[in-house]
Every structure is written in structure tokens, then in C-alpha cells.
């Protein structure tokens, strides 16, 4: 079962780059790595997904080393509106039940 | 497109009462999911439906039942509510049940069991 470990919380200031790392030592060959963002009183929202190396979209980058036992979500130049909980999700639901960890609570200060 | 909708938004039950949480999606997705989220915790999968006509247990299925009424709708039933079921319930859907397909979440139902 591919469980994940993330820091419980992180603080940053507006304009800084934030990197959140997720450990997933038991990742399986078919597993993808997906990151979600959740604001208070809302459902999670998809940010980015990857399988290996680097993926970039309009809001974030995802770095995955060759052994795939960890991944790093990179948020460039965060703003106050990026204050949220970020979840790393690893799984292929045909073999694992989707497991969300406790997430990383990011607080961005002015 | 409304995406994923859930009703009700908020509900208070007494111990032993029953209720059904409704979920509908208009994205023509094949797979649907029910999660619960306790205060300060991550989401835990209760049940999921890979496709119309199929359902399967997730991480925490005890005390719940589900029905995939059609491709659009997936309901969650609490037959005899308990205080331990006080939580926020999220429904989600995805195109398919494979490769960690992106899930789209509803706004949640906040349930308080007294």
C-alpha cells in the first residue's frame, strides 16, 4: 500500500518559491503521483500529476527523482491565496485504495 | 457545467437516525467516490464505484451503504447514525478508475450526529 509522508505545515512569504516534498517509499510501478489543493470548507482541487522526471503546468511544477520514492511540488512566487492544505496522493486504484495523507498546511504571510 | 453537486450542504442527526447523502455529476464520468474528512485530517475513502452498476469498499466502509443509481448519481446511506460519523463528506468523480485519474470534488456535506 503506497502511503505518503509530508510535512505537517510550512510557512512562507508572498513572492517566495515554496517546495513541498512527499515521501512514498512503497510506490508501485503503475502508480502515478497527484497533488491536490484544499481550501477551508471546500473539496480538494487537482493541481498537478506526474509519473517521472518533471512536469510543469500553469500553476506548479512537480519534480520526481529517478527512484520515484519521493516527489516535490514547487509553487513559484506564492501569494496569500495559496494558503491551503496540499495533499500528495500516490496510487493506482486497481491495486490500492486511494489514500490521502494528512497533507501539508501552507501558510503564506504578507 | 455544475460539476459535482451534493445535497444537503449541512445536516444534524440524532444517534440512530438514518439519512442518504446525494451526489450527482454532469461530466459524464464513469467513476465516482465517497470520502469523509474529520477535523484536521486527510480524506478517507468510504466507497467507490468504478462504473455504473458496480461498487466497492474503500478504507472505512463500516456503517455505510452506497447505491450507484445511474451514471450521474452516487448516493451514500447511513442506516443508523453514530456520533463517530460526524464528519464532512465529499463526493468525487473521475473519467475512469485507472492510473490515478484526476478526481473532481463536490463542495461537501457537513454532518453532525448528536
Short mmCIF file of C-alpha atoms in Angstrom, two decimals, chain B residues 25 27-32 49-52 68 71 93-97:
data_model
loop_
_atom_site.label_atom_id
_atom_site.label_comp_id
_atom_site.label_asym_id
_atom_site.label_seq_id
_atom_site.Cartn_x
_atom_site.Cartn_y
_atom_site.Cartn_z
CA UNK B 25 -22.06 14.79 -11.65
CA UNK B 27 -19.24 15.45 -16.62
CA UNK B 28 -20.17 12.01 -17.98
CA UNK B 29 -17.59 10.43 -15.69
CA UNK B 30 -17.54 6.69 -15.24
CA UNK B 31 -16.15 6.54 -11.70
CA UNK B 32 -17.46 8.09 -8.51
CA UNK B 49 -17.92 2.94 -7.98
CA UNK B 50 -15.71 2.13 -10.93
CA UNK B 51 -18.60 2.24 -13.35
CA UNK B 52 -22.38 2.22 -13.41
CA UNK B 68 -24.87 3.88 -7.99
CA UNK B 71 -24.07 7.06 -14.40
CA UNK B 93 -15.86 11.70 -9.81
CA UNK B 94 -13.28 10.88 -12.45
CA UNK B 95 -13.31 9.77 -16.07
CA UNK B 96 -12.07 6.31 -15.26
CA UNK B 97 -10.77 4.22 -12.42
#
